[in-house]
Short mmCIF file of C-alpha atoms in Angstrom, two decimals:
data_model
loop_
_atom_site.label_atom_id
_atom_site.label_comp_id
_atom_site.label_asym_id
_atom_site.label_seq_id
_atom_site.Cartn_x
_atom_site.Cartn_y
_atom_site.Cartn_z
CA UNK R 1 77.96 89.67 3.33
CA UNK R 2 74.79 88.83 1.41
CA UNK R 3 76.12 85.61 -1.05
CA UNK R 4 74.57 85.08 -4.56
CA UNK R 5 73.84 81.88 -3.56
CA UNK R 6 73.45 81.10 0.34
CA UNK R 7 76.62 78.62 1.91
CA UNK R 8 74.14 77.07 3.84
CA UNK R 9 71.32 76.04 1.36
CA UNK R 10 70.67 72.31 2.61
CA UNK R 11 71.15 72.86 6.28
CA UNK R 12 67.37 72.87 7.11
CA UNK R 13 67.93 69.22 5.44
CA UNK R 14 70.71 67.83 6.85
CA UNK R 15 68.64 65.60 8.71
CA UNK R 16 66.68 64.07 6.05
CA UNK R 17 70.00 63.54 4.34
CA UNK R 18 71.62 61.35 6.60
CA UNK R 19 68.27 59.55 7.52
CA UNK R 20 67.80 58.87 3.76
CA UNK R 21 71.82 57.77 3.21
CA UNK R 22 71.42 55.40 6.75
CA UNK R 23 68.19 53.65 5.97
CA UNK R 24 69.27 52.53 2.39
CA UNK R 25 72.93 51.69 3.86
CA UNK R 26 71.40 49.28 6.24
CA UNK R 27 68.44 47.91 5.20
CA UNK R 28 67.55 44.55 3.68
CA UNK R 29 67.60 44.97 0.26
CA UNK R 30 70.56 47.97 -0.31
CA UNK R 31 69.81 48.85 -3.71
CA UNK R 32 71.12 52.61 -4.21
CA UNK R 33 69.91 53.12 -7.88
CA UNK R 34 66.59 52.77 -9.92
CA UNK R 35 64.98 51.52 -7.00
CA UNK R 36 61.22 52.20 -5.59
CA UNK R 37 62.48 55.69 -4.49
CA UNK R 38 62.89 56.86 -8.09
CA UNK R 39 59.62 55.60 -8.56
CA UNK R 40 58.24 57.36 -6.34
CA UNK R 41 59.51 60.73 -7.52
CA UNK R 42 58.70 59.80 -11.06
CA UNK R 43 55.51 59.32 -9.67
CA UNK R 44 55.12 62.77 -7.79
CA UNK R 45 56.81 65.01 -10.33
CA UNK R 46 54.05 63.09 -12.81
CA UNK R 47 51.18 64.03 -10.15
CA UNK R 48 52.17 67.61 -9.91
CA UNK R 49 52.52 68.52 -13.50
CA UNK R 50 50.22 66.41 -15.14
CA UNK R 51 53.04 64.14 -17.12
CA UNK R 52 51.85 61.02 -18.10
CA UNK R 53 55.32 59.65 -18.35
CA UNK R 54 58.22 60.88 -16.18
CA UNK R 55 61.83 59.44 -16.17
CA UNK R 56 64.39 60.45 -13.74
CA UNK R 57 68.36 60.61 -14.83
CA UNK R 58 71.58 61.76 -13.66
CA UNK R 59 71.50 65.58 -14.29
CA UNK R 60 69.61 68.00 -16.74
CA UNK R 61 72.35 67.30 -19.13
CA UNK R 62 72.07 64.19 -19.29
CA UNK R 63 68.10 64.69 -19.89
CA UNK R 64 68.62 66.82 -22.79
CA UNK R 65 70.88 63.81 -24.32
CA UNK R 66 68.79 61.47 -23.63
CA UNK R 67 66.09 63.25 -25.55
CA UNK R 68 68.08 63.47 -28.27
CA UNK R 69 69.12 59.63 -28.43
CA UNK R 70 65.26 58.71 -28.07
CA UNK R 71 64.66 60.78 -31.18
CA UNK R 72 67.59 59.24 -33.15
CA UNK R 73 69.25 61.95 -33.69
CA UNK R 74 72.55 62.53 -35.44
CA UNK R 75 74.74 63.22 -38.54
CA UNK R 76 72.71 65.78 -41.23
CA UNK R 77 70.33 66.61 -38.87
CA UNK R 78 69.73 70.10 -37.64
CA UNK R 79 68.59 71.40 -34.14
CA UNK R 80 67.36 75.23 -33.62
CA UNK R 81 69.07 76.48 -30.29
CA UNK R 82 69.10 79.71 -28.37
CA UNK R 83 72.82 81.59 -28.70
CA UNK R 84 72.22 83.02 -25.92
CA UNK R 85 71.97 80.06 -22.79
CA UNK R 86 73.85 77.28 -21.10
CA UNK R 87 76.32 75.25 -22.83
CA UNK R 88 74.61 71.58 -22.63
CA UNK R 89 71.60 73.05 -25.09
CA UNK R 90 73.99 72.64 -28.12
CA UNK R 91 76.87 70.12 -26.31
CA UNK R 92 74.09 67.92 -26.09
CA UNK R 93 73.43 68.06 -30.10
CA UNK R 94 76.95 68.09 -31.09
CA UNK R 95 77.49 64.79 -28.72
CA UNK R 96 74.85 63.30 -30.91
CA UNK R 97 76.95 63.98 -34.29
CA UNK R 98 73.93 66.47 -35.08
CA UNK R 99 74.46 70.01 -36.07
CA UNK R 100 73.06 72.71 -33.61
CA UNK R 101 71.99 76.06 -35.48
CA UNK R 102 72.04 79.32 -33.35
CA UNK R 103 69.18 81.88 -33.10
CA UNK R 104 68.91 85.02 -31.74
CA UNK R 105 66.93 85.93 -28.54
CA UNK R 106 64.76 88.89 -27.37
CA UNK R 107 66.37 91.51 -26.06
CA UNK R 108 64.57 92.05 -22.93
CA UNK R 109 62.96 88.15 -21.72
CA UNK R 110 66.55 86.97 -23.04
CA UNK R 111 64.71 84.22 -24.83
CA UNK R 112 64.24 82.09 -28.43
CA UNK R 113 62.70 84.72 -31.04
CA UNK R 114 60.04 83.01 -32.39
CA UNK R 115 60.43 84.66 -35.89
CA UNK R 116 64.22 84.00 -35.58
CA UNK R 117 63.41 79.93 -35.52
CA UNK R 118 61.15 80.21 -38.26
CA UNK R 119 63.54 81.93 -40.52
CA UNK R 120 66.42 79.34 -39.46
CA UNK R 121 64.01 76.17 -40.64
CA UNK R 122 65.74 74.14 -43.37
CA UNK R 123 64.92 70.54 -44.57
CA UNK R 124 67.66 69.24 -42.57
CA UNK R 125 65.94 70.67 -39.06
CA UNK R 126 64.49 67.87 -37.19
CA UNK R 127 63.70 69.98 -33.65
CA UNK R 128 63.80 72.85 -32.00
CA UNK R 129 65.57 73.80 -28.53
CA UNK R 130 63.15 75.79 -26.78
CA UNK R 131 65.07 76.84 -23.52
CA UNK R 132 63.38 79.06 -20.86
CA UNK R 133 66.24 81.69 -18.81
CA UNK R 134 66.67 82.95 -15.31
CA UNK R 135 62.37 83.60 -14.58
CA UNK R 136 60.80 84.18 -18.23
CA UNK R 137 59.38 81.33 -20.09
CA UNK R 138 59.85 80.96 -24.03
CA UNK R 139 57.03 82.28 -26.25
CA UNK R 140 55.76 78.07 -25.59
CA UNK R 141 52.37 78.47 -27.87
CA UNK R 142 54.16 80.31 -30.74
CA UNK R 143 57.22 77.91 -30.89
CA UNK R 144 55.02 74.75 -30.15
CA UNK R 145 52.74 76.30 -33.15
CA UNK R 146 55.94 76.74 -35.62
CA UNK R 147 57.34 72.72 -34.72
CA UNK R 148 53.54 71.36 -35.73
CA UNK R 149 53.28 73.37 -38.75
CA UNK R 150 57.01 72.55 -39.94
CA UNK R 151 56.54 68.72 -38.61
CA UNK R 152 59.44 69.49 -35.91
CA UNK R 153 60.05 67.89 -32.57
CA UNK R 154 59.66 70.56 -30.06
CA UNK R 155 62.18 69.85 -26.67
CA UNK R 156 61.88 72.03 -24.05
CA UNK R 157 64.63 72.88 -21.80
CA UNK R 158 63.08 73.65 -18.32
CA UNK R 159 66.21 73.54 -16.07
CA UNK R 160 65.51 76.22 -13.85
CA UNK R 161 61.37 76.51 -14.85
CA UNK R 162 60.26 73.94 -12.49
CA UNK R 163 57.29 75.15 -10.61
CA UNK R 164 56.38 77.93 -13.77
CA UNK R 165 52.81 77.97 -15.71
CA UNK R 166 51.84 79.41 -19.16
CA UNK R 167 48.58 79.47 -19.62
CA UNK R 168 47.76 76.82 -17.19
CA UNK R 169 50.44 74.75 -19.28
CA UNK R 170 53.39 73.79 -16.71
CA UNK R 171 57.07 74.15 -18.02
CA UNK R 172 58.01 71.17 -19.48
CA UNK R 173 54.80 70.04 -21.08
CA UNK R 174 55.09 71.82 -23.79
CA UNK R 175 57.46 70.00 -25.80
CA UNK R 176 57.00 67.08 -26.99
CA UNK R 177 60.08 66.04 -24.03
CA UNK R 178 61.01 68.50 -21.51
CA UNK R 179 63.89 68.29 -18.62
CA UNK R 180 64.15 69.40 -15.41
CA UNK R 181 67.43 70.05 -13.38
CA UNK R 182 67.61 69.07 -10.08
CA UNK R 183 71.37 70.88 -9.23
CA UNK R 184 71.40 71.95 -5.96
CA UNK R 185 71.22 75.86 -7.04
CA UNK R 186 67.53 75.23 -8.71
CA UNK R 187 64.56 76.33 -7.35
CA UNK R 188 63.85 72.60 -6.48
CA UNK R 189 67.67 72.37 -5.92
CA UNK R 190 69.21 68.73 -4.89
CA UNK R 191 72.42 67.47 -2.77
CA UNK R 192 74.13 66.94 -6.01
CA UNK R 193 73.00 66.06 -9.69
CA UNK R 194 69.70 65.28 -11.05
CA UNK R 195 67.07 65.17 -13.67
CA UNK R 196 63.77 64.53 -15.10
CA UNK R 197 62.54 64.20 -18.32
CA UNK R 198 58.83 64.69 -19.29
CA UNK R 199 56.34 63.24 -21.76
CA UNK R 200 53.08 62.02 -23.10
CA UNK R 201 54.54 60.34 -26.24
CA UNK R 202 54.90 56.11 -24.43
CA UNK R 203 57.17 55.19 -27.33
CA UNK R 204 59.59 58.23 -26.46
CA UNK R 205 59.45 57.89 -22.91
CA UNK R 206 60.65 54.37 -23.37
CA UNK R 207 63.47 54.84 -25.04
CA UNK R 208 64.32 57.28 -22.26
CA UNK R 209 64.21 54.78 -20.29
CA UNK R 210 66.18 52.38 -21.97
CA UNK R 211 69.17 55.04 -22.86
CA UNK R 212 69.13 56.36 -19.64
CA UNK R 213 70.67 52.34 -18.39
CA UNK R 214 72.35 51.30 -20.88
CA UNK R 215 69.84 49.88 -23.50
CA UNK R 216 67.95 47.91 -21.07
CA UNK R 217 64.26 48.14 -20.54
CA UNK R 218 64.04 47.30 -16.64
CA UNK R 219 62.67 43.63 -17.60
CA UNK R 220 65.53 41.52 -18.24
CA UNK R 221 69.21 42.24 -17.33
CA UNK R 222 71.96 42.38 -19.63
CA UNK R 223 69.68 42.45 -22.31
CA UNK R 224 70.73 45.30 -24.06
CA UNK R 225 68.02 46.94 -27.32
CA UNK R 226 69.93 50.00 -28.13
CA UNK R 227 73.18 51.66 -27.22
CA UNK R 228 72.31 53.11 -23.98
CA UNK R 229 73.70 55.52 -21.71
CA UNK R 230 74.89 55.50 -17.91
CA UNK R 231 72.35 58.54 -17.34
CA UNK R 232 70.91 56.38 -13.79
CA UNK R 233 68.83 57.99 -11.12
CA UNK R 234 70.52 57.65 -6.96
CA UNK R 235 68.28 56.48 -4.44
CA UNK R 236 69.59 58.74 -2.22
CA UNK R 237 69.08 62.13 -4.02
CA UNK R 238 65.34 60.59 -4.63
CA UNK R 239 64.74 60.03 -0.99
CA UNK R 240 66.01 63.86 -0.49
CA UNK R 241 64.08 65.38 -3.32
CA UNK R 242 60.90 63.39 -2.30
CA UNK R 243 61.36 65.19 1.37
CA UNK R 244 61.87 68.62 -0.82
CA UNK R 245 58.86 68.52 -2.38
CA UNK R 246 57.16 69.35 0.56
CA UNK R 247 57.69 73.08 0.87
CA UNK R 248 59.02 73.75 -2.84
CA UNK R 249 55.75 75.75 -3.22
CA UNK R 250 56.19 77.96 -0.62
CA UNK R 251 60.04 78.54 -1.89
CA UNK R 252 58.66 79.33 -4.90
CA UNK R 253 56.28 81.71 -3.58
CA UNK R 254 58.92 83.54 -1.54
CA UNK R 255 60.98 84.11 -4.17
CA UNK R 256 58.50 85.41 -6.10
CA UNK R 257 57.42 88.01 -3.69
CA UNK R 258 60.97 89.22 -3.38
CA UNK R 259 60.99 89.43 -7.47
CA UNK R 260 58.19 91.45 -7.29
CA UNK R 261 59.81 93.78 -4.40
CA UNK R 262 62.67 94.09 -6.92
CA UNK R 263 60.70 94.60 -10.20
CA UNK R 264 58.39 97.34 -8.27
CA UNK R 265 61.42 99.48 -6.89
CA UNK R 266 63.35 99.19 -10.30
CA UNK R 267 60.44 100.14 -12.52
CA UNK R 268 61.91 103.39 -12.97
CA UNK R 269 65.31 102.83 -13.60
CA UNK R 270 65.12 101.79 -17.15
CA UNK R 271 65.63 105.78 -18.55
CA UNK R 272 68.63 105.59 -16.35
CA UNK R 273 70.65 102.34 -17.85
CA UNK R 274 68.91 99.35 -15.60
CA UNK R 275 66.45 97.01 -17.06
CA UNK R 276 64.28 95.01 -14.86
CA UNK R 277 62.52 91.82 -15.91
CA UNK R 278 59.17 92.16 -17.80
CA UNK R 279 56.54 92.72 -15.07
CA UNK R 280 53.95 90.01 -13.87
CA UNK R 281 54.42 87.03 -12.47
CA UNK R 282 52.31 84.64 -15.08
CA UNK R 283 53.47 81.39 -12.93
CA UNK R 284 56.70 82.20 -13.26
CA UNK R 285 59.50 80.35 -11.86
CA UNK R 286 62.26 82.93 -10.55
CA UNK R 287 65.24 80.88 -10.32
CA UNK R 288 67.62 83.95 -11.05
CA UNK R 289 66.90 87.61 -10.84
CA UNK R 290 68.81 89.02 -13.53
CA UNK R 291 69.00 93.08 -14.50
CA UNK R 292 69.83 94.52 -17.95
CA UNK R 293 72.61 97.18 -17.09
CA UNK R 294 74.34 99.68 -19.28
CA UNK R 295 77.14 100.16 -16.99
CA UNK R 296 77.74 96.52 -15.38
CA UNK R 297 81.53 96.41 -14.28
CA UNK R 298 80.45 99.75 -12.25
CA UNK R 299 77.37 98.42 -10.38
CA UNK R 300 78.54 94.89 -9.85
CA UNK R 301 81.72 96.71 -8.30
CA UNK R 302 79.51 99.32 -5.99
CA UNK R 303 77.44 96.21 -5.33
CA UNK R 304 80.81 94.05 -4.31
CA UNK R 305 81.86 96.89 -2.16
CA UNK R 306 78.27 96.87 0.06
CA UNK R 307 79.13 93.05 0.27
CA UNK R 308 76.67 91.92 -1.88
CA UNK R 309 76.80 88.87 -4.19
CA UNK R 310 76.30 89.11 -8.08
CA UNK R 311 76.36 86.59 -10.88
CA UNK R 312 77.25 87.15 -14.78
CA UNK R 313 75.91 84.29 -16.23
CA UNK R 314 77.03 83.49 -20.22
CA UNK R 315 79.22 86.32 -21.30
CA UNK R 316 80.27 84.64 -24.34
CA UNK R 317 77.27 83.76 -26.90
CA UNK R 318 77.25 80.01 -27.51
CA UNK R 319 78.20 80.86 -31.31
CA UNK R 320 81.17 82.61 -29.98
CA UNK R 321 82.48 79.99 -28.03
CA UNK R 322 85.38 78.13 -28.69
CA UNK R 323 83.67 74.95 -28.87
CA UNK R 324 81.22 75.93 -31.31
CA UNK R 325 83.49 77.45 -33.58
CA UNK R 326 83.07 74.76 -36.43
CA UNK R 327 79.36 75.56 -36.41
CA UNK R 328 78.90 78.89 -35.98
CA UNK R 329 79.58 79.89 -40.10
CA UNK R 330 78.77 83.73 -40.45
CA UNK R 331 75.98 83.99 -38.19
CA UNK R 332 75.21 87.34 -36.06
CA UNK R 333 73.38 87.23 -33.28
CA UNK R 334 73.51 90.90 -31.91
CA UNK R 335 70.70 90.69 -29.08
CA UNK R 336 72.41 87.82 -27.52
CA UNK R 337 75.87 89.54 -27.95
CA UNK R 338 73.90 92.63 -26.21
CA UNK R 339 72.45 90.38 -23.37
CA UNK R 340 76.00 88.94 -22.59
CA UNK R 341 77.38 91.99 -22.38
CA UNK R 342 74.60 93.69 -19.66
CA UNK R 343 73.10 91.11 -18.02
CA UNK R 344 73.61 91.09 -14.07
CA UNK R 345 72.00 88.58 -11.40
CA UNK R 346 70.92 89.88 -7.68
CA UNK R 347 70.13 87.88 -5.07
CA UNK R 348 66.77 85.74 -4.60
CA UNK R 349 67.25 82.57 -2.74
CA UNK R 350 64.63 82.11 -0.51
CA UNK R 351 65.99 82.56 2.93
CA UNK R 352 67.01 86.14 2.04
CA UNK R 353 65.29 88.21 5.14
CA UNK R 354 63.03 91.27 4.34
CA UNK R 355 66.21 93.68 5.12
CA UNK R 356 68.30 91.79 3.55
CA UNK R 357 66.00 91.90 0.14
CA UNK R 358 65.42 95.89 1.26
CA UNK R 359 68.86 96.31 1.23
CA UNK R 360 70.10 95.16 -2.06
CA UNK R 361 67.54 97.05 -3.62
CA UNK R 362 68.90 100.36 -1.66
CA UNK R 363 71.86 99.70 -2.84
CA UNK R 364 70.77 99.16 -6.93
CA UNK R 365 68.80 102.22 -6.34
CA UNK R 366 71.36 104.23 -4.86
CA UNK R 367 73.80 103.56 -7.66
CA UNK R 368 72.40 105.20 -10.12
CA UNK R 369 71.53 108.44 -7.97
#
């Protein structure tokens, strides 16, 4: 059985796990949040990207909220969000009492449509959502171009980008705030929750900082300048992510030779029902591996029965969820209805072998012959 995602993803780590969950259980000072190892990561994810302000918090989730609380946020105001993505990028909006509007995507990179935003600006938006999916990053210089000359906010969703480049540009400093995701399934992946938010704006990384722990600003306790959050970084998950920095690079360079196995032997598949990611790296991030496919049900079943793993990931639109009902009006978004319906995820962890990654493709391949 080849898994979608591996059972054992942290066992090369168990050991720096428990080392990291002893040390701060018996030391002197036993301080287990927003301590000097969050610092330290702040510090590192800052050196590797560039940041000039970085401020870990509990998940991605809880990034994107805390974005929107630093920007105020709330009733009349309008965000732009993909209708095609994960649930927080409009949760997070509707939390806030503000009202999320859905776009359509592309139908191939499965991402924001540029001219879609622009069309969907009113005076009532105050940002736009600019999410990037699976490996492809959102058309960053167009959208960032559209929030400047409309005097938007531009947040940029980076979940499962960390590690991509655009133009020598890493994910998340585009926006004026970006978010990482540290959930154990990411390319940086953590044992548990985690996040980061990026910036160069001081004033917006400090109220971060002081939703993030309940209005506080880190100087005097119980001293509280805004209502805050519990949105708090663990010690522990910083000590493990600090000793998973070392390597990320070459994870990220595995999986992107494996992407490129995959995007080479499915090139000519596309007259035949089976979409393959647009070609070229360009820094990409390949978090997920995900196919276009006329006929899913039939390959993720001939794939199921040669025991390999496969993931559907949003087959409802945002718009068309439940949730969302109350702001979805009489919106269309056919591309992202299209997406939904064909999209289909393959393996890529890292620790996939060379047969294993041989195999898989076989088995797309075969499927269609």
């Amino acid at each position: 059985m080849i898994p979608f995602f591996p059972p054992d993803l942290f066992e090369p780590d168990r050991g720096t796990l428990l080392e990291a969950l002893f040390e701060l259980g018996t030391g002197e000072q036993q301080k287990f949040i927003l301590g000097d190892r969050t610092a330290e990561f702040e510090a590192a994810i800052a050196r590797s990207t560039g940041a000039r302000y970085t401020v870990a918090c509990s998940s991605g989730t809880g990034g994107l909220e805390l974005c929107i609380a630093a920007l105020g946020l709330g009733p009349g105001d309008e965000v732009i969000v993909p209708a095609f993505c994960c649930q927080p990028v409009a949760s997070c909006v509707v939390n806030a009492g503000a009202t999320p509007v859905f776009v359509d995507v592309d139908p191939w990179t499965m991402v924001l449509d540029p001219d879609a935003v622009e069309a969907a600006i009113t005076p009532r938006t105050r940002a736009i959502m600019a999410a990037h999916v699976f490996s492809i990053m959102a058309d960053m210089p167009r959208l960032q171009a559209i929030s400047r000359r409309h005097g938007l906010t531009l947040i940029e969703d980076s979940a499962v980008a960390q590690g991509a480049v655009l133009d020598d540009v890493p994910a998340g400093r585009w926006g004026d705030l970006g978010v990482y995701s540290f959930f154990q399934v990411k390319a940086m992946g953590s044992a548990g929750e985690g996040g980061m938010v990026l910036t160069e704006d001081e004033t917006l990384a400090n109220a971060v900082r002081m939703h993030r722990n309940h209005g506080q600003d880190g100087k005097t306790r119980f001293l509280h300048h805004v209502i805050g959050q519990n949105k708090r970084f663990d010690e522990i998950i910083a000590a493990f992510q600090l000793a998973r920095l070392d390597g990320f690079e070459e994870r990220l360079e595995r999986r992107a030779r494996i992407a490129d196995y995959y995007t080479d032997r499915f090139a000519k598949l596309s007259d035949k029902g089976i979409l393959a990611p647009p070609p070229g790296r360009n820094g990409r991030c390949y978090y997920v591996y995900s196919l276009l496919v006329d006929r899913r049900q039939d390959l993720r079943a001939w794939l199921t029965e040669r025991e390999i793993g496969t993931h559907v990931y949003y087959p409802v639109p945002l718009p068309e969820q439940p949730a969302f009902a109350a702001w979805a009006g009489d919106g269309a978004w056919p591309r992202a209805r299209s997406v939904s319906d064909r999209n289909l995820a393959i393996p890529i962890w890292p620790h996939l072998s060379d047969a294993q990654v041989e195999y898989i493709a076989d088995s797309v391949c075969e499927f269609v012959s």
